[in-house]
XYZ file of N, CA and C in Angstrom:
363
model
N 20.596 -22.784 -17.247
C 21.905 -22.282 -16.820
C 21.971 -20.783 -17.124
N 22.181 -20.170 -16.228
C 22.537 -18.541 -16.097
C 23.357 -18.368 -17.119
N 23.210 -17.321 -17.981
C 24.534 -17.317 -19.292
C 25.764 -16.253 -18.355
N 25.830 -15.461 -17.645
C 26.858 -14.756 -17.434
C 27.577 -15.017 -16.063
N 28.681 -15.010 -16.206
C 29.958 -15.407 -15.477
C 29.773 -14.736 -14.736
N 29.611 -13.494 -14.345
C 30.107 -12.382 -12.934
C 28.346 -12.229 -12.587
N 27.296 -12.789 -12.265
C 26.683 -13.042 -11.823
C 27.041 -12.807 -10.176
N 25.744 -11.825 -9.199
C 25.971 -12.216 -7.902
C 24.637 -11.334 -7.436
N 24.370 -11.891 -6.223
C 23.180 -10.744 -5.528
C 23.657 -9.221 -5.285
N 22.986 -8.339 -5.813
C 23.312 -7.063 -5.308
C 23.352 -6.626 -3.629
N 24.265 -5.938 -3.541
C 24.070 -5.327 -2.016
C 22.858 -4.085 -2.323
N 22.499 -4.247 -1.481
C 21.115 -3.335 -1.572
C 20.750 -2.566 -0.329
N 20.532 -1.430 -0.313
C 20.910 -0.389 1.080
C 19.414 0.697 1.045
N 18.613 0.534 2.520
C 17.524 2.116 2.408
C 18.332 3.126 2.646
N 17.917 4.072 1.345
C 18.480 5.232 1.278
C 18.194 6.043 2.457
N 19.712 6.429 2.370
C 19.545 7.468 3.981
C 19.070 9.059 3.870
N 18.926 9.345 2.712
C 18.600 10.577 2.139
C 17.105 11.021 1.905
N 16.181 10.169 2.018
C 14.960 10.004 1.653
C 13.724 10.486 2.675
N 14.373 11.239 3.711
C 13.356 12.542 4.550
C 12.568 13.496 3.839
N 11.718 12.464 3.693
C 10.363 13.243 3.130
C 10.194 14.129 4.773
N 9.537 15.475 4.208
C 8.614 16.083 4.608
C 7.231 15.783 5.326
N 6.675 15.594 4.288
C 5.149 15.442 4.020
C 4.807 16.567 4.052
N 5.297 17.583 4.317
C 4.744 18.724 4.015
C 4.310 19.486 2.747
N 2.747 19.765 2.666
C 1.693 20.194 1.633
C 2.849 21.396 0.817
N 2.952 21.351 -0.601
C 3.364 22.619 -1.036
C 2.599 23.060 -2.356
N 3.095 24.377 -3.558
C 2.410 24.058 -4.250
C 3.019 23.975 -5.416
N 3.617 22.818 -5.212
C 4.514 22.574 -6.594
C 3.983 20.896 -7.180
N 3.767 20.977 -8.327
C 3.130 19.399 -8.926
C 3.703 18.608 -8.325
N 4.925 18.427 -9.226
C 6.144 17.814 -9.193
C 7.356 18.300 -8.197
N 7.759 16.797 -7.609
C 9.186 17.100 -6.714
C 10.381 16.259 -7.683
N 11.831 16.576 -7.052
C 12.949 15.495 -8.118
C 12.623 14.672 -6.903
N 12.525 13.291 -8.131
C 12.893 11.729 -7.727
C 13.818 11.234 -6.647
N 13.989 10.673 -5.814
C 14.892 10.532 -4.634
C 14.465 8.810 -4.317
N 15.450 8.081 -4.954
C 15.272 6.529 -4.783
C 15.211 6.071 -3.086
N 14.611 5.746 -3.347
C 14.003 4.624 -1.340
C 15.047 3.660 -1.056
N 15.750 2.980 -2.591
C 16.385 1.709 -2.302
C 17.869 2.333 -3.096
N 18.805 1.800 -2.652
C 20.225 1.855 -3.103
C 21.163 1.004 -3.415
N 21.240 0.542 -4.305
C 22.595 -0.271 -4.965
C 23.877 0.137 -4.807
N 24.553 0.002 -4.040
C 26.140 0.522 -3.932
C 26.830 1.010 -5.450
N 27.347 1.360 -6.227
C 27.609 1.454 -7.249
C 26.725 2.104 -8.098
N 25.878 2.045 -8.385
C 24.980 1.953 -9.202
C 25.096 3.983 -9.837
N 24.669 3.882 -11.053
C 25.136 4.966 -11.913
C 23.724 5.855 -11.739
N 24.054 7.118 -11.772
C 22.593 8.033 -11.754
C 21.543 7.953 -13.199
N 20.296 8.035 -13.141
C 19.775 7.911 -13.806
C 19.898 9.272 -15.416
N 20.473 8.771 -16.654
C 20.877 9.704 -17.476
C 19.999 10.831 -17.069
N 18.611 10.716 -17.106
C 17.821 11.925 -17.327
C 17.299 12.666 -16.205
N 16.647 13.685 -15.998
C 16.217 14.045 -14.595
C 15.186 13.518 -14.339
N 14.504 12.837 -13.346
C 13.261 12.032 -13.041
C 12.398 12.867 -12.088
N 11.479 13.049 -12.088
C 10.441 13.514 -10.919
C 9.486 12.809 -11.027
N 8.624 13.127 -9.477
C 7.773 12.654 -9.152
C 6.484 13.223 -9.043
N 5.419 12.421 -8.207
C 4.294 14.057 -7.719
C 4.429 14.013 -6.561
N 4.083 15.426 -6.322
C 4.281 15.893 -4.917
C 4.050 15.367 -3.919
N 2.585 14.654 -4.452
C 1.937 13.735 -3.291
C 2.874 12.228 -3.109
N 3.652 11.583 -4.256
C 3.901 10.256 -3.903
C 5.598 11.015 -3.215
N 6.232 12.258 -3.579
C 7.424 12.161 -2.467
C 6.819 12.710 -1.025
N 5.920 12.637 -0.857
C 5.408 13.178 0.573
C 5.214 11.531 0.991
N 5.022 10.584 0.452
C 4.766 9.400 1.084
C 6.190 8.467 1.238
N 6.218 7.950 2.328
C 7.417 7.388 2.409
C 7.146 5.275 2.136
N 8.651 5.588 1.240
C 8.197 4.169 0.992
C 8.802 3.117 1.710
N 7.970 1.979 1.577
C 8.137 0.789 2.741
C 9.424 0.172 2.734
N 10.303 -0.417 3.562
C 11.425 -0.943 3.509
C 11.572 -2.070 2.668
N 13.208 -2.151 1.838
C 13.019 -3.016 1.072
C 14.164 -3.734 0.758
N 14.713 -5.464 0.878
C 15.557 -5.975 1.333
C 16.297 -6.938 0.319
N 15.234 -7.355 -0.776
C 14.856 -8.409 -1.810
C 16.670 -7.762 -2.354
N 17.651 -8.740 -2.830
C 18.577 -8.751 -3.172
C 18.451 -9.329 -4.856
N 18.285 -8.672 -5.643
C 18.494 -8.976 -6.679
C 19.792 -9.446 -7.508
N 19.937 -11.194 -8.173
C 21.168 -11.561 -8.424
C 20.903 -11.070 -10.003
N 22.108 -10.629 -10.124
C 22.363 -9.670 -11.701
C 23.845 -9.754 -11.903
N 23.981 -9.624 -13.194
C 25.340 -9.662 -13.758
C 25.914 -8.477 -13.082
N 27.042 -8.296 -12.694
C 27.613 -7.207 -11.978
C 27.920 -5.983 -13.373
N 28.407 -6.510 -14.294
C 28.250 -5.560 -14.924
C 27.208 -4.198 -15.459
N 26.232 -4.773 -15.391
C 24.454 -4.201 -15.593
C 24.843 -2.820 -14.188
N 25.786 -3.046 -13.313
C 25.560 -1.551 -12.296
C 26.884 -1.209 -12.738
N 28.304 -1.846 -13.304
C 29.587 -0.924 -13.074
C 29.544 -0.384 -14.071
N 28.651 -0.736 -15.194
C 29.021 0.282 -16.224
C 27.068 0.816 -16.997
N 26.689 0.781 -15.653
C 25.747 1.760 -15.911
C 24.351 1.632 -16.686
N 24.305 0.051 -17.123
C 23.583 -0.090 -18.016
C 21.865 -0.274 -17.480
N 21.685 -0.327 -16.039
C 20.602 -0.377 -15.329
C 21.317 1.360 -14.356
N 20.183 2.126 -14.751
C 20.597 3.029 -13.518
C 19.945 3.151 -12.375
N 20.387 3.726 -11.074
C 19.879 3.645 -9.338
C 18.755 3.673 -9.955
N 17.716 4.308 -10.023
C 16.164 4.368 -10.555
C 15.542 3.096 -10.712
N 16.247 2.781 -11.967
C 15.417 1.184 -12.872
C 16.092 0.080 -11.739
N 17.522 -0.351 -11.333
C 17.665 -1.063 -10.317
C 16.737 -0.958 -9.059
N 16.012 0.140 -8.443
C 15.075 0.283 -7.400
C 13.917 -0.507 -7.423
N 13.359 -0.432 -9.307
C 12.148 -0.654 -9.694
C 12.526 -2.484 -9.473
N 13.716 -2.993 -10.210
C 14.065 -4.300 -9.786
C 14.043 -4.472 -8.673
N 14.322 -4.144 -7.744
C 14.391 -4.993 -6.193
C 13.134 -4.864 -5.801
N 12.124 -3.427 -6.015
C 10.733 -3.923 -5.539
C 9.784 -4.682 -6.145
N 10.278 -4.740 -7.474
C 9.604 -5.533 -8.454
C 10.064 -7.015 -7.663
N 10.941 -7.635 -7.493
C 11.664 -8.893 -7.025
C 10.551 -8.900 -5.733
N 10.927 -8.359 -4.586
C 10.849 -8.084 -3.131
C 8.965 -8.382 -3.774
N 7.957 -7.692 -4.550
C 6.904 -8.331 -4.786
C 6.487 -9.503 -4.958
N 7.090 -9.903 -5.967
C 7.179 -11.675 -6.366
C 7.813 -12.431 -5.460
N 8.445 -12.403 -4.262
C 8.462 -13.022 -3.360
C 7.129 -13.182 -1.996
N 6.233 -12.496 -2.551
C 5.171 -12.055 -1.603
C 3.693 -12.973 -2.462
N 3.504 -13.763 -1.366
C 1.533 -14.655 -2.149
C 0.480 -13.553 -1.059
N -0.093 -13.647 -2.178
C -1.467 -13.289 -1.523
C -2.449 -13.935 -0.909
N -3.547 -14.051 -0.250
C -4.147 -14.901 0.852
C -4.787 -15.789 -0.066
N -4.906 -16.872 -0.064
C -5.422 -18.048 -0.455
C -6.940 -18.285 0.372
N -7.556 -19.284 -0.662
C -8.902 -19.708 0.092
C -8.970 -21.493 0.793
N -9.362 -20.704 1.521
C -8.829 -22.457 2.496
C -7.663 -23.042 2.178
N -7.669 -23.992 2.158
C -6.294 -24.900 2.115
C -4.994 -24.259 1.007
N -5.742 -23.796 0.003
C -5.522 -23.610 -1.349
C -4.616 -21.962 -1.205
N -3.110 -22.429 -1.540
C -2.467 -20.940 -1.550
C -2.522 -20.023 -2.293
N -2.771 -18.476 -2.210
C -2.536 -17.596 -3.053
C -1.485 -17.176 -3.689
N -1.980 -16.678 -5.062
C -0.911 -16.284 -5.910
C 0.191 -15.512 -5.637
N 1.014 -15.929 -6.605
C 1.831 -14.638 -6.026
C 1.716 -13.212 -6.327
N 2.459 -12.062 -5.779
C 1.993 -10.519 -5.503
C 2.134 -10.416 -6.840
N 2.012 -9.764 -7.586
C 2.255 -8.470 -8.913
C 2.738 -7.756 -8.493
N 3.508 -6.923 -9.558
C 3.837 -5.243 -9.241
C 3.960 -4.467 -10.763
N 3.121 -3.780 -10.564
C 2.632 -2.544 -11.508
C 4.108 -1.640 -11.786
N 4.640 -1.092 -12.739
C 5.289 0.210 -13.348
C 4.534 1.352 -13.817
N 4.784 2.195 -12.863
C 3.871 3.266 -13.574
C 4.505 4.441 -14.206
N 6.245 4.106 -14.348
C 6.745 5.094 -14.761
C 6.416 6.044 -16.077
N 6.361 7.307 -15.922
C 6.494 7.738 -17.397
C 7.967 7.601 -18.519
N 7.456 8.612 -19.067
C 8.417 8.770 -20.012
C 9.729 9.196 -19.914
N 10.865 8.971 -20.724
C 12.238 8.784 -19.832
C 13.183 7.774 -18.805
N 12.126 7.006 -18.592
C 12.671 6.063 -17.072
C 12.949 5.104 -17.953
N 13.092 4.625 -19.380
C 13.204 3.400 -19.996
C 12.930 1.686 -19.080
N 11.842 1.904 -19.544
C 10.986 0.827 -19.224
C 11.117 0.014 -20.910
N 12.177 -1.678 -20.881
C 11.965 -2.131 -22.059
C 10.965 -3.446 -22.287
């Protein structure tokens, strides 16, 4: 049994802001610009960046509705960032990988590769 009462699937939205370029520059690092959007959802306390090369790549669409206590977005305690990492993290584990003959494959993984700051617990 789910322990919390206000439990529900998030609305979950591709960010409309997320016009990458791709254009080569010569800066390491670009600021962070989430792919996926939680209505509500609070900015991440700290400033986040990326590398240049992964905001030049655009990321794949993503739909996976994560059910979460509603509170965890109205008061901030998951921010847009770490909620992103949840829905593709989710949207993975809904995904098997190819099986051998009859026999189904596992399901997907998904890696965090965040650094430091993004509170990963």
């Amino acid at each position: 049994m789910w322990p919390f009462a206000d439990t529900r699937p998030l609305a979950v939205e591709t960010a409309s802001e997320v016009a990458q370029t791709g254009a080569l520059t010569a800066s390491v690092f670009d600021a962070y610009r989430a792919s996926v959007k939680v209505p509500g959802a609070c900015p991440h306390p700290t400033r986040l960046v990326e590398s240049a090369a992964m905001a030049a790549a655009t990321a794949p669409p993503c739909a996976y509705r994560p059910t979460l206590p509603e509170h965890l977005v109205s008061r901030g305690l998951l921010s847009d960032a770490q909620l992103e990492t949840v829905c593709r993290a989710g949207a993975a584990h809904t995904e098997r990988l190819p099986g051998t003959g009859e026999e189904a494959g596992r399901r997907q993984g998904f890696f965090v590769g965040d650094g430091t700051g993004m509170g990963k617990a």
